[in-house]
GROMACS .gro file of C-alpha atoms in nm:
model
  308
    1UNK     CA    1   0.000   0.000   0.000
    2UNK     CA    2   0.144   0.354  -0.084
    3UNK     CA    3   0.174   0.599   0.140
    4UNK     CA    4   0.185   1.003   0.128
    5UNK     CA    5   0.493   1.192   0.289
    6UNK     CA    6   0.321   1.347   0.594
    7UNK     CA    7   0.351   1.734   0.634
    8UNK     CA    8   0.579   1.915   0.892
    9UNK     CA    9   0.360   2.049   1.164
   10UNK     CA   10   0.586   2.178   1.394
   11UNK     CA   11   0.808   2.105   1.652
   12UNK     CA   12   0.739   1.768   1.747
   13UNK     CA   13   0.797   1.628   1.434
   14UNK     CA   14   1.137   1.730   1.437
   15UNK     CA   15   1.247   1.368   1.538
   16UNK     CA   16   1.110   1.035   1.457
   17UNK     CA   17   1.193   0.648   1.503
   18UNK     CA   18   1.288   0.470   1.172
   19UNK     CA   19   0.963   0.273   1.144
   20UNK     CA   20   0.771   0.652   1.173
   21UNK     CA   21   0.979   0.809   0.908
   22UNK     CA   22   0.797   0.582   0.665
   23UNK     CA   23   0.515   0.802   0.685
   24UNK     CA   24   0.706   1.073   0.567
   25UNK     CA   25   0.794   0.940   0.197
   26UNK     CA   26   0.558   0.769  -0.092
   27UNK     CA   27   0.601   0.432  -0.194
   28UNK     CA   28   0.568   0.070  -0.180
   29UNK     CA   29   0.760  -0.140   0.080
   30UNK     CA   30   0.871  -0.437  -0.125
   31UNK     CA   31   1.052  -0.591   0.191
   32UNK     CA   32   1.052  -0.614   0.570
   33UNK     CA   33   1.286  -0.764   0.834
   34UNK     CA   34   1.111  -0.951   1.081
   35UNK     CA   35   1.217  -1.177   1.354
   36UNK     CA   36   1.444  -1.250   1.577
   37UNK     CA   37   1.744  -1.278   1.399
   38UNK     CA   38   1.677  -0.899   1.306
   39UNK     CA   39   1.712  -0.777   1.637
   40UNK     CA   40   1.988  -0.535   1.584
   41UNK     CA   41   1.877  -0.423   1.255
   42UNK     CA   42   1.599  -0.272   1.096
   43UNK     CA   43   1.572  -0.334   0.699
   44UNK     CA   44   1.334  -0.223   0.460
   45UNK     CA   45   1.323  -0.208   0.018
   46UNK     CA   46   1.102  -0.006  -0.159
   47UNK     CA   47   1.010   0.098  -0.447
   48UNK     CA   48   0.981   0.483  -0.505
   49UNK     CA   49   0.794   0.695  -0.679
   50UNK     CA   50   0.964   0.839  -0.971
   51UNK     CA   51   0.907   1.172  -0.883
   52UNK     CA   52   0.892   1.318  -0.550
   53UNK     CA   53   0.822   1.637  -0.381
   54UNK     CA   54   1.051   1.811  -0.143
   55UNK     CA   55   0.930   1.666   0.230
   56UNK     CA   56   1.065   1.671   0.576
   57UNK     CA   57   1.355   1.431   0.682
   58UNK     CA   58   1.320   1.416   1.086
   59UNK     CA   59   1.639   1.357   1.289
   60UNK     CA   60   1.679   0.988   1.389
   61UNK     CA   61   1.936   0.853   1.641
   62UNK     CA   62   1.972   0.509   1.449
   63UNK     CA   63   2.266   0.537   1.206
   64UNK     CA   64   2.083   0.542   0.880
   65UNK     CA   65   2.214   0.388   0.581
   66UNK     CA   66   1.989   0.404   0.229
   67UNK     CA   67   2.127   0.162  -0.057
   68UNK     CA   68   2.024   0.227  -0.409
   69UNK     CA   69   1.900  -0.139  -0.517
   70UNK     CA   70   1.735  -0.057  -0.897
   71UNK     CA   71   1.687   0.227  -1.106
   72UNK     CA   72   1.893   0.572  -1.106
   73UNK     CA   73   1.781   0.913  -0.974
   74UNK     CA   74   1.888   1.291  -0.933
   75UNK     CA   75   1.835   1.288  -0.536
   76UNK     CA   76   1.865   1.684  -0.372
   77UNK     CA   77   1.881   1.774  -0.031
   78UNK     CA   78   1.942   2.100   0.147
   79UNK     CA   79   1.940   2.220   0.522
   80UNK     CA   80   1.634   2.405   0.628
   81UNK     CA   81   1.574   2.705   0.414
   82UNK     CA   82   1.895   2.627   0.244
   83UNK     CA   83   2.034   2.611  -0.119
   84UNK     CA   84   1.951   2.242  -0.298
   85UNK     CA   85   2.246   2.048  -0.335
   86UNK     CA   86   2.197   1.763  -0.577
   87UNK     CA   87   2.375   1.370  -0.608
   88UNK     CA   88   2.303   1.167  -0.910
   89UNK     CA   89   2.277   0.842  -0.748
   90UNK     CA   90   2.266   0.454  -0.958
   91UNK     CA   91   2.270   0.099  -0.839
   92UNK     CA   92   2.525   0.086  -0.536
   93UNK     CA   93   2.554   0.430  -0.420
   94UNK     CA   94   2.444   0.516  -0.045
   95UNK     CA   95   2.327   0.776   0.164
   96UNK     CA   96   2.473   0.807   0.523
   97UNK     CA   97   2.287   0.997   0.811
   98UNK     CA   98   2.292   0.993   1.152
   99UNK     CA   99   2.189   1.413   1.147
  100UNK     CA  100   2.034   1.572   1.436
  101UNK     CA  101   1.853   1.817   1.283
  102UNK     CA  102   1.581   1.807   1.039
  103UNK     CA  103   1.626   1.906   0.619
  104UNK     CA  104   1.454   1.820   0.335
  105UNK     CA  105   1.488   1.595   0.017
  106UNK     CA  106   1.346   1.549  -0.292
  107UNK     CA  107   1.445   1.313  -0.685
  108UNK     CA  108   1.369   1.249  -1.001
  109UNK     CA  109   1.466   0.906  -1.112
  110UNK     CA  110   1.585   0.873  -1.461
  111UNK     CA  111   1.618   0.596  -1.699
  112UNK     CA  112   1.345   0.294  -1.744
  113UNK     CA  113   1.436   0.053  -1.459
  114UNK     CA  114   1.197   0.122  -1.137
  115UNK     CA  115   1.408   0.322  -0.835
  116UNK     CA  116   1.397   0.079  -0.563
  117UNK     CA  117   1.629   0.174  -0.253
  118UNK     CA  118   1.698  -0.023   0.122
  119UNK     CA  119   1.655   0.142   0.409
  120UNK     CA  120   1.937   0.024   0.712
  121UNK     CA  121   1.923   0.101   1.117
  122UNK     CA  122   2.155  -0.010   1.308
  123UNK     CA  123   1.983  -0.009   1.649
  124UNK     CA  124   2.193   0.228   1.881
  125UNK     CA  125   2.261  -0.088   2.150
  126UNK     CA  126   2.479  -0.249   1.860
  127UNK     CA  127   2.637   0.065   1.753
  128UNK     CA  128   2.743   0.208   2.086
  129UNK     CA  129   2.854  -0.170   2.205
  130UNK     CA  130   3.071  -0.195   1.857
  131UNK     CA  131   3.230   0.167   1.943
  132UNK     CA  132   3.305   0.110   2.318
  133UNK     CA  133   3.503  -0.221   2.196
  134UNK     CA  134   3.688  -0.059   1.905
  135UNK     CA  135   3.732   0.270   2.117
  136UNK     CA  136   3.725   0.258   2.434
  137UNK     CA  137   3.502   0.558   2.485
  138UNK     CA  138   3.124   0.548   2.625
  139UNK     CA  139   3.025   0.823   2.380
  140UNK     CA  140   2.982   0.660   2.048
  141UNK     CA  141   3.116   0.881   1.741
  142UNK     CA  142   2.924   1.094   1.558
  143UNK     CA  143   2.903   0.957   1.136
  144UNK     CA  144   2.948   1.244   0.889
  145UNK     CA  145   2.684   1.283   0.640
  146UNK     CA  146   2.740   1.052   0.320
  147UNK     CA  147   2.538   1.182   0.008
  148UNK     CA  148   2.558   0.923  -0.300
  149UNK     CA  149   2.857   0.755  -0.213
  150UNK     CA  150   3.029   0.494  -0.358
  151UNK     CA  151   3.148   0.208  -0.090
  152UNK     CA  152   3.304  -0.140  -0.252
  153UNK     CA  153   3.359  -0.282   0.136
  154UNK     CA  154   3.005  -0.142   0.261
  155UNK     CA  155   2.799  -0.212  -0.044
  156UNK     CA  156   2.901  -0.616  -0.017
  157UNK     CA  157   2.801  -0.596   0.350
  158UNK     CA  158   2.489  -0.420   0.228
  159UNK     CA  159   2.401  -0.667  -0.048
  160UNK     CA  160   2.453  -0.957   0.201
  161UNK     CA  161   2.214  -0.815   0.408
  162UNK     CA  162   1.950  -0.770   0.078
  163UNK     CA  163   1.971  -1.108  -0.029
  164UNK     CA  164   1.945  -1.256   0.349
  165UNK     CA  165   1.585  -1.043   0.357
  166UNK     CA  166   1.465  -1.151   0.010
  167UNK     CA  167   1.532  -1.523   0.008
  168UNK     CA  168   1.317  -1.797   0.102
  169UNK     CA  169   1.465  -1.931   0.380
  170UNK     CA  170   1.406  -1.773   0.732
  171UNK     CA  171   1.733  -1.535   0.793
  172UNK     CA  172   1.993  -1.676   0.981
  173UNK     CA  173   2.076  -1.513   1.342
  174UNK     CA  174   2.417  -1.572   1.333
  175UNK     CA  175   2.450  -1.483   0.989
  176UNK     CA  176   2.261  -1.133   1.025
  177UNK     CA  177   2.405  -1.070   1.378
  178UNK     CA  178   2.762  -1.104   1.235
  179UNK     CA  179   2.629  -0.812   0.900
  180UNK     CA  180   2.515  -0.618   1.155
  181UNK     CA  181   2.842  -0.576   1.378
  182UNK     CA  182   3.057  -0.613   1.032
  183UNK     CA  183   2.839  -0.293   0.920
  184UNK     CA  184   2.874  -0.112   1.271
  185UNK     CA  185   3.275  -0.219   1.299
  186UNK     CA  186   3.280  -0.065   0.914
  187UNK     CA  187   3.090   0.288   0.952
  188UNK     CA  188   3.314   0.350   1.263
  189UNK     CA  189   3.653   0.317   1.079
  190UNK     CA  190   3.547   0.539   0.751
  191UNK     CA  191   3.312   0.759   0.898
  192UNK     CA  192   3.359   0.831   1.242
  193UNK     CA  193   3.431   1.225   1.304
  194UNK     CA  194   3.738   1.326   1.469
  195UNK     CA  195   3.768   1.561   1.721
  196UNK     CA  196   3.562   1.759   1.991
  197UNK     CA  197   3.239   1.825   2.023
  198UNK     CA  198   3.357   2.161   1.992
  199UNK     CA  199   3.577   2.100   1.695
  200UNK     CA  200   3.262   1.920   1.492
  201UNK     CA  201   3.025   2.241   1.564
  202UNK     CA  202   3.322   2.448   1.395
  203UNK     CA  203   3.345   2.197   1.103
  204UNK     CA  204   3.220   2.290   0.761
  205UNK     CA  205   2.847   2.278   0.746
  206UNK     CA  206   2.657   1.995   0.600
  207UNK     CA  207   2.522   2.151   0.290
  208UNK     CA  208   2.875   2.290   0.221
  209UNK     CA  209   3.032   1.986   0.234
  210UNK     CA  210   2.827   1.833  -0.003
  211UNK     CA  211   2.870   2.090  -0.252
  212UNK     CA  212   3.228   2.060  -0.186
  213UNK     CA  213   3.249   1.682  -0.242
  214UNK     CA  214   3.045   1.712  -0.576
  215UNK     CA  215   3.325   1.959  -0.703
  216UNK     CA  216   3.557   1.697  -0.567
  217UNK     CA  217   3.385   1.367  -0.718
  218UNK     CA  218   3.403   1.620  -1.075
  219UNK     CA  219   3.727   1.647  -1.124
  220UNK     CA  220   3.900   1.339  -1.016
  221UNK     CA  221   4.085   1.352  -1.317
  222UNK     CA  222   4.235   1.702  -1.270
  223UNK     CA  223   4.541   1.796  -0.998
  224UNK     CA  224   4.384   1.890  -0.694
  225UNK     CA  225   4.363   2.216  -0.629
  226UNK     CA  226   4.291   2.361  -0.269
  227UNK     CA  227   4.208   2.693  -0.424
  228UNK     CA  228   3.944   2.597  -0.644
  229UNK     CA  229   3.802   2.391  -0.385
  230UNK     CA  230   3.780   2.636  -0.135
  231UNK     CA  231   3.610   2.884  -0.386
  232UNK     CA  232   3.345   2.606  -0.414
  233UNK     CA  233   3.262   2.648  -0.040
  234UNK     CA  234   3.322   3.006  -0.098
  235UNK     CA  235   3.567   2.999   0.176
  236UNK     CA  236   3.963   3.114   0.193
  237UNK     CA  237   4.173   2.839   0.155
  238UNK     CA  238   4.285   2.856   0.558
  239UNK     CA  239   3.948   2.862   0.666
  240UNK     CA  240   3.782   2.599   0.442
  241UNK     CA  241   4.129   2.396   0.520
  242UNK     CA  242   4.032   2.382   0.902
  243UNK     CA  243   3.707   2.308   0.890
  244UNK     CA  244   3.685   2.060   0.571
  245UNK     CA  245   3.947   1.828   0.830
  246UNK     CA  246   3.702   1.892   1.135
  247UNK     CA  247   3.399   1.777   0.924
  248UNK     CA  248   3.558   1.489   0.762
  249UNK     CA  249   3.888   1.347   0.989
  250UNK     CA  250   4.086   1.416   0.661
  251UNK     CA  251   4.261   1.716   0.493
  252UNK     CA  252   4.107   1.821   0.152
  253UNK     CA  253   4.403   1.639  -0.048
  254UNK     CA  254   4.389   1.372   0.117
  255UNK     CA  255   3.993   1.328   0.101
  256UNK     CA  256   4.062   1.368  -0.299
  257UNK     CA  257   4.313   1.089  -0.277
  258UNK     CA  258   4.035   0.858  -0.092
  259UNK     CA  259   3.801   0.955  -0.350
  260UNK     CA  260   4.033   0.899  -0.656
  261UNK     CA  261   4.095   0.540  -0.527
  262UNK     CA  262   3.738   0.456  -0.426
  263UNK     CA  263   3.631   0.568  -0.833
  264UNK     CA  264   3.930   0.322  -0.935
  265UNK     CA  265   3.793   0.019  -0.746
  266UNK     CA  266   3.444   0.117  -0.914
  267UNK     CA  267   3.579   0.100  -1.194
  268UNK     CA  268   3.772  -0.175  -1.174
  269UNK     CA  269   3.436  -0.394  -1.028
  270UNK     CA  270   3.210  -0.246  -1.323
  271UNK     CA  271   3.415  -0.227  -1.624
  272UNK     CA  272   3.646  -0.409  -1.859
  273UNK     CA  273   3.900  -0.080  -1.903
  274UNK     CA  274   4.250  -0.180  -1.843
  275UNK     CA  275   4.406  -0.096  -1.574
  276UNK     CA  276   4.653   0.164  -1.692
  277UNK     CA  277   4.321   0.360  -1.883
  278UNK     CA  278   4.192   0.346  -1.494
  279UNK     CA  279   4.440   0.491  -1.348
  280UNK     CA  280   4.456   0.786  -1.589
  281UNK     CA  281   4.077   0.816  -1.559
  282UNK     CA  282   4.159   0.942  -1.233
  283UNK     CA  283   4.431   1.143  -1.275
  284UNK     CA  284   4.718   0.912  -1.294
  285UNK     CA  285   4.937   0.930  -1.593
  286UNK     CA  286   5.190   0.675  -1.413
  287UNK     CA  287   5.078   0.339  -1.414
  288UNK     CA  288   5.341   0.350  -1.144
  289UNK     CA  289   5.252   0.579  -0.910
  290UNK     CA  290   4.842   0.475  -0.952
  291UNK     CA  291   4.952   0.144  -0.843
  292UNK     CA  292   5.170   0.263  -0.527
  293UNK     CA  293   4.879   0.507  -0.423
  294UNK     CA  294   4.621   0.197  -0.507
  295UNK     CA  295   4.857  -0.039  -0.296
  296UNK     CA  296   4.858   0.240  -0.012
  297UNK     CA  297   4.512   0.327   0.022
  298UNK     CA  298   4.346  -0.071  -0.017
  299UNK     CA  299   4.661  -0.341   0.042
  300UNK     CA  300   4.666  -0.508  -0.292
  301UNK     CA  301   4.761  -0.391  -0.611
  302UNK     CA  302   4.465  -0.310  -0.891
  303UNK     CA  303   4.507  -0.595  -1.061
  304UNK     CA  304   4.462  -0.809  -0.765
  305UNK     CA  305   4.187  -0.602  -0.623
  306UNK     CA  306   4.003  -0.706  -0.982
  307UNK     CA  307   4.070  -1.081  -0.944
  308UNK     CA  308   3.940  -1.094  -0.590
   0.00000   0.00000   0.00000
């Protein structure tokens, strides 16, 4: 049964639990977790609408993970009474959120094949458990924001978890349970924020960032340059420097690096282009050096990474 995205009427609605923020978006749910061997996660697939209307996100304190299952879309966001920022998202990509304020989202999907995403919670139990173990600290981590995001590690877990809701058998506990801390152990390592409380309110704000990784994800096969970045966040170089690190653990160049390699293993995954065309498709006229930086960044060389 469809369902209508549910208008903001004030206050109260500025949070929600995972299974009430389905009231807030149209479409069919194609798939539910159920049972006891989904304690620690909540799933659900649907299929979406091909074109929706701007609505209300509410805050949620589950880390929320959305996986792009079918179909391809222009997906926008933007902070309250904000510019629209926009991510053209296919098969694979994900959205990361674990935001504590409200904003609002709208897409058009594109193409013939029907936009189907899943919807992930980790249940906060799990994650803080998984974060005390790996850090020693009772206050989990906050996430940073991933918009449209390409993940070859997380998008395996994520398609395990997929196929262990849509088979016929019952889903295995043990199975699921080990997903679920694999996903938790996972998010902490690549998208943990760094820093203070403090630092993260002075880190570059949400909608900036975006913009600023789109102007990143664009010219992967350019130099970076910090300049031209910064002008994208319409920020001086020191400033936008400083606060790109406290929003994202990373310094801009190094970010780009990340992003460079994570294009490369796409690539390497989804298409028959040899290795040495790769590595020059994002920005590495050394077959050398794209295979040092590969090594550095994922252990194995590209052409192993492609076997395995």
């Amino acid at each position: 049964m469809s369902t209508s995205p549910a208008p903001f009427d004030g206050p109260a609605r500025n949070r929600t639990s995972p299974r009430g923020l389905e009231q807030f978006i149209a479409g069919d749910t194609l798939a539910s977790s159920d049972g006891p061997a989904w304690a620690d996660l909540l799933v659900k697939v649907y299929s979406r609408q091909s074109l929706q209307a701007p609505f209300l996100v509410p805050a949620v304190a589950e880390p929320f993970v959305v996986w792009i299952v079918s179909g391809e879309a222009i997906v926008e966001e933007r902070e309250l009474e904000g510019d629209w920022v926009a991510s053209r998202v296919q098969v694979g990509d994900f959205f990361l959120t674990r935001t504590q304020s409200p904003y609002e989202m709208r897409w058009r999907a594109v193409g013939a094949d029907p936009f189907e995403v899943m919807h992930l919670y980790l249940s906060v139990p799990l994650f803080e458990r998984v974060a005390r173990e790996m850090l020693g600290c009772p206050v989990p981590p906050v996430l940073r924001d991933v918009s449209g995001g390409r993940d070859p590690q997380l998008s395996h877990l994520l398609a395990l978890v997929h196929g262990e809701l849509v088979g016929e058998d019952i889903g295995s506990e043990l199975f699921v349970q080990g997903i679920a801390q694999a996903i938790a152990v996972h998010l902490i390592r690549h998208y943990a924020l760094h820093g203070t409380a403090d630092d993260r309110h002075a880190a570059l704000p949400r909608f900036k960032l975006r913009r600023v990784i789109a102007h990143l994800e664009a010219h992967l096969a350019e130099p970076f340059d910090l300049a031209r970045t910064a002008d994208a966040a319409g920020m001086s170089r020191f400033h936008f420097s400083r606060q790109f690190k406290r929003a994202t653990g990373l310094s801009p160049s190094r970010y780009f690096i990340r992003e460079r390699i994570a294009r490369a293993q796409q690539l390497l995954q989804e298409t028959d282009a040899s290795v040495i065309e790769i590595g020059m498709a994002v920005g590495y006229s050394s077959p050398g050096h794209f295979a040092q930086v590969f090594r550095r960044e994922t252990g194995v060389s590209p052409s192993h990474y492609r076997q395995g």
